[in-house]
Tab-separated table of C-alpha atoms in Angstrom:
chain	number	residue	atom	x	y	z
A	1332	MET	CA	-0.587	-14.162	34.682
A	1333	TYR	CA	0.628	-14.380	31.489
A	1334	PHE	CA	4.256	-13.852	31.628
A	1335	THR	CA	4.852	-17.679	32.488
A	1336	SER	CA	2.951	-19.048	29.871
A	1337	ARG	CA	5.681	-21.211	28.061
A	1338	PHE	CA	3.077	-20.975	25.093
A	1339	LEU	CA	3.814	-17.209	25.124
A	1340	TYR	CA	7.514	-16.825	25.611
A	1341	PRO	CA	8.996	-19.402	23.705
A	1342	THR	CA	12.504	-20.506	25.235
A	1343	THR	CA	15.097	-19.522	24.083
A	1344	GLN	CA	18.215	-21.074	24.016
A	1345	GLN	CA	21.572	-17.775	23.288
A	1346	HIS	CA	23.508	-18.636	20.841
A	1347	CYS	CA	26.026	-15.976	20.157
A	1348	CYS	CA	25.596	-16.909	16.454
A	1349	CYS	CA	22.649	-15.651	16.561
A	1350	ARG	CA	23.251	-12.324	17.223
A	1351	THR	CA	26.414	-11.384	15.182
A	1352	THR	CA	24.461	-13.773	12.448
A	1353	HIS	CA	20.599	-11.427	12.971
A	1354	SER	CA	22.882	-8.498	12.699
A	1355	ASP	CA	25.455	-9.424	9.870
A	1356	ALA	CA	25.399	-6.538	7.070
A	1357	LYS	CA	26.190	-8.867	4.337
A	1358	LEU	CA	23.208	-11.623	5.193
A	1359	LYS	CA	21.215	-11.601	1.770
A	1360	ASP	CA	18.012	-9.772	0.741
A	1361	PRO	CA	16.168	-12.548	1.333
A	1362	PHE	CA	12.943	-11.209	-1.816
A	1363	THR	CA	16.510	-11.059	-4.353
A	1364	LEU	CA	17.334	-13.989	-3.066
A	1365	ALA	CA	13.955	-15.921	-3.814
A	1366	GLN	CA	13.036	-13.867	-7.025
A	1367	ARG	CA	13.921	-15.972	-9.333
A	1368	ASP	CA	11.851	-18.906	-8.265
A	1369	LEU	CA	8.688	-16.733	-8.149
A	1370	THR	CA	9.111	-14.924	-11.368
A	1371	SER	CA	6.371	-17.234	-12.983
A	1372	LEU	CA	4.650	-17.605	-9.498
A	1373	TYR	CA	1.548	-15.696	-10.821
A	1374	ASP	CA	1.956	-17.439	-13.872
A	1375	ASP	CA	2.026	-20.431	-12.896
A	1376	ILE	CA	-1.700	-20.185	-10.692
A	1377	LYS	CA	-3.603	-19.003	-13.151
A	1378	LYS	CA	-2.418	-21.944	-15.242
A	1379	GLU	CA	-3.249	-23.915	-12.017
A	1380	LEU	CA	-6.986	-21.690	-12.331
A	1381	PHE	CA	-7.623	-22.406	-15.705
A	1382	VAL	CA	-11.417	-22.013	-16.436
A	1383	SER	CA	-14.289	-21.279	-19.540
A	1384	LYS	CA	-15.880	-19.475	-17.731
A	1385	ASP	CA	-14.442	-15.088	-17.862
A	1386	GLU	CA	-16.414	-14.252	-14.609
A	1387	LEU	CA	-15.178	-16.870	-12.236
A	1388	LYS	CA	-11.749	-16.260	-14.401
A	1389	PHE	CA	-11.603	-12.826	-13.494
A	1390	LEU	CA	-12.743	-13.301	-9.699
A	1391	CYS	CA	-9.678	-15.534	-9.595
A	1392	ASP	CA	-7.005	-13.906	-10.873
A	1393	TYR	CA	-8.328	-10.588	-8.955
A	1394	TYR	CA	-5.361	-10.700	-6.147
A	1395	PHE	CA	-2.790	-13.178	-8.181
A	1396	ASP	CA	-1.666	-9.475	-10.260
A	1397	GLY	CA	1.955	-9.473	-8.719
A	1398	LYS	CA	1.535	-6.762	-6.034
A	1399	GLY	CA	1.356	-9.108	-2.892
A	1400	LYS	CA	4.462	-9.446	-0.726
A	1401	ALA	CA	4.282	-13.424	-1.741
A	1402	ILE	CA	6.031	-13.263	1.573
A	1403	ARG	CA	5.153	-17.194	2.226
A	1404	PRO	CA	6.170	-18.885	-1.166
A	1405	MET	CA	9.245	-16.232	-0.702
A	1406	ILE	CA	10.087	-17.741	3.088
A	1407	VAL	CA	9.430	-21.361	1.416
A	1408	VAL	CA	11.484	-21.471	-1.420
A	1409	LEU	CA	14.703	-20.296	1.233
A	1410	MET	CA	13.532	-22.693	3.454
A	1411	ALA	CA	13.295	-25.432	0.233
A	1412	ARG	CA	16.629	-24.404	-0.899
A	1413	ALA	CA	18.838	-23.959	2.659
A	1414	LEU	CA	17.216	-27.678	3.688
A	1415	ASN	CA	18.989	-28.843	-0.517
A	1416	ILE	CA	21.846	-27.779	0.592
A	1417	HIS	CA	22.449	-28.753	3.907
A	1418	SER	CA	20.941	-32.416	2.445
A	1419	ASN	CA	24.572	-32.641	0.200
A	1420	ARG	CA	22.185	-31.434	-2.836
A	1421	SER	CA	22.640	-28.418	-5.255
A	1422	GLY	CA	20.327	-25.970	-4.427
A	1423	ASP	CA	17.921	-25.975	-6.979
A	1424	LEU	CA	14.291	-26.190	-6.264
A	1425	LEU	CA	12.688	-30.156	-6.676
A	1426	PRO	CA	9.185	-29.572	-8.547
A	1427	GLY	CA	7.247	-30.346	-5.866
A	1428	GLN	CA	8.759	-28.134	-3.826
A	1429	ARG	CA	8.322	-25.414	-6.328
A	1430	ALA	CA	4.484	-26.689	-6.161
A	1431	ILE	CA	3.949	-26.545	-2.612
A	1432	ALA	CA	5.185	-22.423	-2.441
A	1433	MET	CA	2.618	-22.018	-5.346
A	1434	ILE	CA	0.125	-24.059	-3.562
A	1435	THR	CA	1.454	-21.663	0.201
A	1436	GLU	CA	0.556	-18.748	-1.961
A	1437	MET	CA	-3.029	-20.073	-2.972
A	1438	ILE	CA	-4.433	-21.729	0.211
A	1439	HIS	CA	-3.744	-18.200	1.993
A	1440	THR	CA	-5.094	-16.132	-1.007
A	1441	ALA	CA	-8.144	-18.674	-0.351
A	1442	SER	CA	-8.526	-17.451	3.286
A	1443	LEU	CA	-8.508	-13.621	2.761
A	1444	VAL	CA	-11.267	-14.207	-0.096
A	1445	HIS	CA	-13.291	-15.407	2.686
A	1446	ASP	CA	-12.043	-13.720	5.324
A	1447	ASP	CA	-13.321	-10.380	4.095
A	1448	VAL	CA	-16.685	-12.626	3.835
A	1449	ILE	CA	-16.116	-13.000	7.232
A	1450	ASP	CA	-15.462	-9.390	8.299
A	1451	GLY	CA	-17.424	-7.352	6.021
A	1452	SER	CA	-14.016	-5.807	4.846
A	1453	ASP	CA	-14.053	-3.853	2.231
A	1454	ARG	CA	-10.088	-3.104	1.194
A	1455	ARG	CA	-7.846	-5.132	0.338
A	1456	ARG	CA	-4.573	-4.849	-0.596
A	1457	GLY	CA	-5.045	-1.021	-1.906
A	1458	LYS	CA	-8.061	-2.185	-3.127
A	1459	ARG	CA	-11.867	-3.144	-3.441
A	1460	THR	CA	-12.077	-6.738	-2.245
A	1461	ILE	CA	-13.874	-9.270	-3.843
A	1462	ASN	CA	-17.086	-9.387	-1.547
A	1463	GLU	CA	-17.655	-5.717	-2.473
A	1464	VAL	CA	-17.048	-5.406	-6.428
A	1465	TRP	CA	-18.478	-9.071	-7.047
A	1466	GLY	CA	-20.555	-9.828	-3.782
A	1467	GLU	CA	-20.396	-12.774	-0.688
A	1468	LYS	CA	-21.891	-15.279	-2.722
A	1469	LYS	CA	-19.259	-15.815	-5.267
A	1470	ALA	CA	-16.710	-14.489	-2.929
A	1471	ILE	CA	-17.098	-17.593	-1.189
A	1472	LEU	CA	-17.214	-20.108	-4.474
A	1473	ALA	CA	-14.495	-17.867	-5.412
A	1474	GLY	CA	-12.575	-18.925	-2.516
A	1475	ASP	CA	-13.640	-21.898	-2.880
A	1476	PHE	CA	-12.835	-22.802	-6.274
A	1477	ILE	CA	-8.509	-21.664	-5.163
A	1478	LEU	CA	-9.091	-23.730	-2.682
A	1479	SER	CA	-10.067	-26.978	-5.189
A	1480	ALA	CA	-7.681	-25.794	-7.561
A	1481	ALA	CA	-4.533	-25.568	-4.811
A	1482	SER	CA	-5.807	-29.636	-3.520
A	1483	MET	CA	-5.124	-30.397	-6.710
A	1484	ALA	CA	-2.099	-28.850	-7.673
A	1485	LEU	CA	-0.828	-31.180	-4.560
A	1486	ALA	CA	-2.379	-34.448	-5.323
A	1487	ARG	CA	-0.232	-34.005	-7.630
A	1488	ILE	CA	2.467	-34.315	-5.958
A	1489	GLY	CA	2.585	-37.627	-5.146
A	1490	ASN	CA	3.339	-37.703	-1.414
A	1491	ILE	CA	0.478	-38.177	0.645
A	1492	THR	CA	3.081	-36.519	3.953
A	1493	VAL	CA	3.077	-33.568	2.023
A	1494	VAL	CA	-0.853	-34.113	0.874
A	1495	LYS	CA	-1.376	-35.261	5.144
A	1496	VAL	CA	0.632	-32.004	6.228
A	1497	LEU	CA	-0.753	-29.093	3.876
A	1498	SER	CA	-4.221	-30.794	4.441
A	1499	GLN	CA	-3.795	-29.879	7.750
A	1500	VAL	CA	-2.954	-26.832	7.263
A	1501	ILE	CA	-6.933	-26.416	5.697
A	1502	GLU	CA	-8.281	-27.400	9.444
A	1503	ASP	CA	-6.276	-25.054	11.256
A	1504	LEU	CA	-7.573	-22.374	9.107
A	1505	VAL	CA	-11.435	-23.239	9.886
A	1506	ARG	CA	-10.987	-24.150	13.502
A	1507	GLY	CA	-8.618	-21.000	14.140
A	1508	GLU	CA	-11.324	-18.568	12.747
A	1509	PHE	CA	-13.490	-20.217	14.936
A	1510	MET	CA	-11.929	-19.550	17.564
A	1511	GLN	CA	-11.810	-15.703	16.693
A	1512	LEU	CA	-15.159	-15.632	16.699
A	1513	GLY	CA	-15.312	-17.424	20.434
A	1514	SER	CA	-13.591	-15.275	23.749
A	1515	LYS	CA	-12.558	-16.691	26.617
A	1516	GLU	CA	-13.361	-14.898	30.065
A	1517	ASN	CA	-10.392	-15.769	31.730
A	1518	GLU	CA	-7.497	-13.741	31.649
A	1519	ASN	CA	-5.019	-16.100	31.175
A	1520	GLU	CA	-6.967	-18.398	29.255
A	1521	ARG	CA	-7.818	-15.802	26.749
A	1522	PHE	CA	-4.261	-15.142	25.521
A	1523	LYS	CA	-3.677	-18.870	25.525
A	1524	HIS	CA	-6.140	-18.616	23.316
A	1525	TYR	CA	-5.364	-15.402	21.357
A	1526	LEU	CA	-1.910	-17.080	20.795
A	1527	GLU	CA	-3.621	-20.265	19.047
A	1528	LYS	CA	-5.464	-18.429	17.102
A	1529	THR	CA	-3.082	-17.367	15.986
A	1530	PHE	CA	-0.958	-20.399	15.152
A	1531	LYS	CA	-3.884	-21.675	13.332
A	1532	LYS	CA	-4.732	-18.668	11.939
A	1533	THR	CA	-1.461	-17.570	10.723
A	1534	ALA	CA	1.591	-19.159	11.342
A	1535	SER	CA	0.435	-22.752	10.979
A	1536	LEU	CA	-0.228	-22.265	7.119
A	1537	ILE	CA	4.035	-21.051	7.325
A	1538	ALA	CA	5.085	-23.874	9.670
A	1539	ASN	CA	3.007	-27.143	7.750
A	1540	SER	CA	4.817	-25.407	4.474
A	1541	CYS	CA	8.047	-25.518	5.425
A	1542	LYS	CA	7.454	-28.970	7.165
A	1543	ALA	CA	6.217	-30.400	3.111
A	1544	VAL	CA	9.407	-29.114	1.970
A	1545	SER	CA	11.753	-30.518	4.136
A	1546	ILE	CA	9.671	-34.297	4.015
A	1547	LEU	CA	10.365	-34.589	-0.109
A	1548	VAL	CA	14.560	-33.703	0.567
A	1549	ASN	CA	15.345	-35.058	3.908
A	1550	SER	CA	13.562	-38.243	5.787
A	1551	ASP	CA	15.041	-36.596	9.213
A	1552	PRO	CA	11.971	-35.724	11.551
A	1553	ASP	CA	14.488	-33.967	12.949
A	1554	ILE	CA	15.202	-31.499	10.049
A	1555	HIS	CA	11.481	-31.423	9.805
A	1556	GLU	CA	10.987	-30.254	12.877
A	1557	ILE	CA	13.443	-27.599	12.315
A	1558	ALA	CA	11.740	-26.160	9.507
A	1559	TYR	CA	8.443	-26.087	10.925
A	1560	GLU	CA	9.737	-24.580	14.324
A	1561	TYR	CA	11.665	-21.642	12.018
A	1562	GLY	CA	7.848	-21.611	10.093
A	1563	LYS	CA	6.079	-21.318	13.322
A	1564	ASN	CA	7.996	-18.930	14.855
A	1565	VAL	CA	8.375	-16.336	12.057
A	1566	GLY	CA	4.318	-16.863	11.589
A	1567	ILE	CA	3.253	-15.745	14.992
A	1568	ALA	CA	5.668	-13.247	14.927
A	1569	PHE	CA	4.825	-11.284	11.610
A	1570	GLN	CA	0.547	-11.426	13.234
A	1571	LEU	CA	1.895	-10.468	16.689
A	1572	VAL	CA	3.443	-7.269	14.522
A	1573	ASP	CA	0.224	-6.844	12.151
A	1574	ASP	CA	-1.442	-6.513	15.557
A	1575	VAL	CA	0.884	-4.207	17.111
A	1576	LEU	CA	0.270	-1.950	13.639
A	1577	ASP	CA	-3.071	-2.164	13.349
A	1578	PHE	CA	-2.450	0.470	16.428
A	1579	THR	CA	0.910	1.780	14.904
A	1580	SER	CA	0.565	2.589	11.249
A	1581	GLY	CA	-1.984	4.502	8.916
A	1582	ALA	CA	-4.669	2.951	6.515
A	1583	ASN	CA	-2.522	4.189	3.570
A	1584	ASN	CA	0.474	2.191	4.809
A	1585	LEU	CA	-1.219	-1.521	5.755
A	1586	GLY	CA	-4.307	-1.220	2.783
A	1587	LYS	CA	-6.453	-1.525	5.227
A	1588	PRO	CA	-8.640	0.772	7.831
A	1589	SER	CA	-6.366	1.510	10.743
A	1590	ALA	CA	-8.045	-0.224	14.165
A	1591	ALA	CA	-9.430	-2.427	12.193
A	1592	ASP	CA	-9.114	-5.509	14.703
A	1593	LEU	CA	-10.939	-3.422	17.624
A	1594	LYS	CA	-13.697	-2.718	15.142
A	1595	LEU	CA	-13.925	-6.199	14.156
A	1596	GLY	CA	-14.550	-7.139	18.362
A	1597	LEU	CA	-11.041	-8.622	17.941
A	1598	ALA	CA	-9.067	-8.314	21.569
A	1599	THR	CA	-5.358	-8.472	20.653
A	1600	GLY	CA	-2.118	-8.531	22.158
A	1601	PRO	CA	-1.864	-4.896	22.664
A	1602	VAL	CA	-4.968	-4.946	24.328
A	1603	LEU	CA	-4.473	-7.923	26.210
A	1604	PHE	CA	-1.460	-6.500	27.491
A	1605	ALA	CA	-3.140	-3.191	28.091
A	1606	CYS	CA	-6.231	-4.946	30.204
A	1607	GLN	CA	-3.188	-6.139	32.634
A	1608	GLN	CA	-3.000	-1.500	33.185
A	1609	PHE	CA	-6.502	-0.464	32.621
A	1610	PRO	CA	-8.833	-3.194	34.272
A	1611	GLU	CA	-11.627	-1.228	32.927
A	1612	LEU	CA	-10.754	-3.298	28.937
A	1613	HIS	CA	-12.106	-6.355	30.369
A	1614	ALA	CA	-15.746	-5.301	29.776
A	1615	MET	CA	-14.812	-4.235	27.048
A	1616	ILE	CA	-12.977	-6.832	25.427
A	1617	MET	CA	-16.272	-9.838	26.786
A	1618	ARG	CA	-18.775	-7.626	25.103
A	1619	ARG	CA	-16.751	-7.091	21.606
A	1620	PHE	CA	-15.713	-2.987	21.569
A	1621	SER	CA	-19.566	-3.473	20.924
A	1622	SER	CA	-20.956	0.393	23.148
A	1623	ASN	CA	-20.735	3.312	21.233
A	1624	GLY	CA	-17.351	4.832	22.289
A	1625	ASP	CA	-16.090	1.046	23.414
A	1626	VAL	CA	-13.304	1.153	19.980
A	1627	ASP	CA	-12.388	5.573	21.136
A	1628	ARG	CA	-11.436	4.528	24.366
A	1629	ALA	CA	-9.875	0.646	24.525
A	1630	TRP	CA	-7.310	2.389	21.577
A	1631	GLN	CA	-6.467	5.796	23.986
A	1632	TYR	CA	-5.744	2.366	27.071
A	1633	VAL	CA	-4.004	0.653	24.555
A	1634	ILE	CA	-1.796	3.401	23.419
A	1635	GLN	CA	-1.527	4.881	27.535
A	1636	SER	CA	0.267	1.719	27.779
A	1637	ASP	CA	3.319	-0.323	27.317
A	1638	GLY	CA	0.909	-3.028	25.465
A	1639	VAL	CA	2.525	-2.273	21.713
A	1640	GLU	CA	6.144	-2.113	23.483
A	1641	GLN	CA	5.034	-5.851	25.246
A	1642	THR	CA	3.458	-7.188	22.328
A	1643	SER	CA	6.557	-6.262	19.967
A	1644	PHE	CA	9.078	-7.792	23.025
A	1645	LEU	CA	7.052	-10.865	22.357
A	1646	ALA	CA	7.621	-11.120	18.650
A	1647	LYS	CA	11.145	-10.308	19.567
A	1648	ARG	CA	11.233	-13.429	21.634
A	1649	TYR	CA	9.275	-15.938	18.608
A	1650	CYS	CA	12.108	-14.917	16.011
A	1651	GLN	CA	14.807	-15.664	18.759
A	1652	GLU	CA	13.537	-18.897	18.222
A	1653	ALA	CA	13.304	-19.243	14.717
A	1654	ILE	CA	16.851	-18.011	14.419
A	1655	ARG	CA	17.939	-20.618	16.716
A	1656	GLN	CA	16.167	-23.322	14.904
A	1657	ILE	CA	17.554	-22.253	11.157
A	1658	SER	CA	21.142	-21.360	12.673
A	1659	MET	CA	21.032	-25.699	13.261
A	1660	LEU	CA	21.480	-26.136	9.305
A	1661	ARG	CA	24.279	-25.976	7.357
A	1662	PRO	CA	25.340	-22.545	6.503
A	1663	SER	CA	24.200	-21.473	3.091
A	1664	PRO	CA	22.824	-17.998	1.712
A	1665	GLU	CA	19.642	-19.297	1.646
A	1666	ARG	CA	19.550	-20.108	5.310
A	1667	ASP	CA	21.246	-16.720	6.148
A	1668	ALA	CA	18.513	-14.917	3.881
A	1669	LEU	CA	15.987	-16.727	6.438
A	1670	ILE	CA	17.586	-15.415	9.164
A	1671	ARG	CA	17.790	-11.798	7.962
A	1672	LEU	CA	13.700	-12.184	7.465
A	1673	THR	CA	13.594	-12.378	10.877
A	1674	GLU	CA	14.872	-8.790	11.128
A	1675	MET	CA	12.790	-7.870	7.967
A	1676	VAL	CA	9.509	-9.229	10.083
A	1677	LEU	CA	9.999	-7.266	13.478
A	1678	THR	CA	10.911	-3.510	11.076
A	1679	ARG	CA	8.087	-3.879	8.911
A	1680	ASP	CA	5.714	-1.225	8.702
A	1681	LYS	CA	2.980	-2.142	6.198
């Protein structure tokens, strides 16, 4: 069954420091600590997107209004500072590290623009989507343009290893989207497919961005791996919690319709766990909840099962592994903020 999958449950070694550090009330708030490096983030992005054509500029600037959570660049900034201190430098960001934080948010936003076209979504971050306002063709072009500007900024960093690492993210995003369009007949394969898709669509960006900032400051592959593993585990946990919130949070909190994944025909963690208790879900998953009443019935099965609890527990395991990894770095306020962030990922409600 699912429970034996190594990918499903990361191997966590229980260090006593993990528990005490995780619940330490003195840990720095990640948002506060990263704020000074993120104040000019959206202005810097808008400079990268400078074009003479007004309509294209307006489309590209639409989501860079400063109202996003900016969680990904925040993680990158904190990781960069923690790694700089670990590597016997001052905590201040290198210009290339600052650029990577900006590029991370640009790649993420471009992927959202394209996702909304694929899903036919009409709401994003509490407002109408680009495809809803301007149409699918212009939305696709806007996403492409943001990606091209991110690629130019990436090339200017001038480090070929960093270019390779962040180019992998774009490949993973496309492969993950293709994986989401398909489904697996076998139950064990289905959960593995789901987690791999989750890594490619969500966690790869965080993992590889963390690795990229480590490459600029430290030549030790073990340090690169710590940064990568932290990003990977936090990224997967973040998406697992997102999948839980699709069942437990109202539309107002999420800024998008509740049960959105079921309506898109997607079987996420809570559904796959519920399938163990309610085998009737198997047929619904295979037909992507397309028959009348499928979405409502699947919703009820998930609520009656322990699918939400199991998915939340799994997210906690990934966060424990993230803490184990980042705890290998030298203590610093930024390192401790990354530990605190795992708690925020697990307790967020939107």
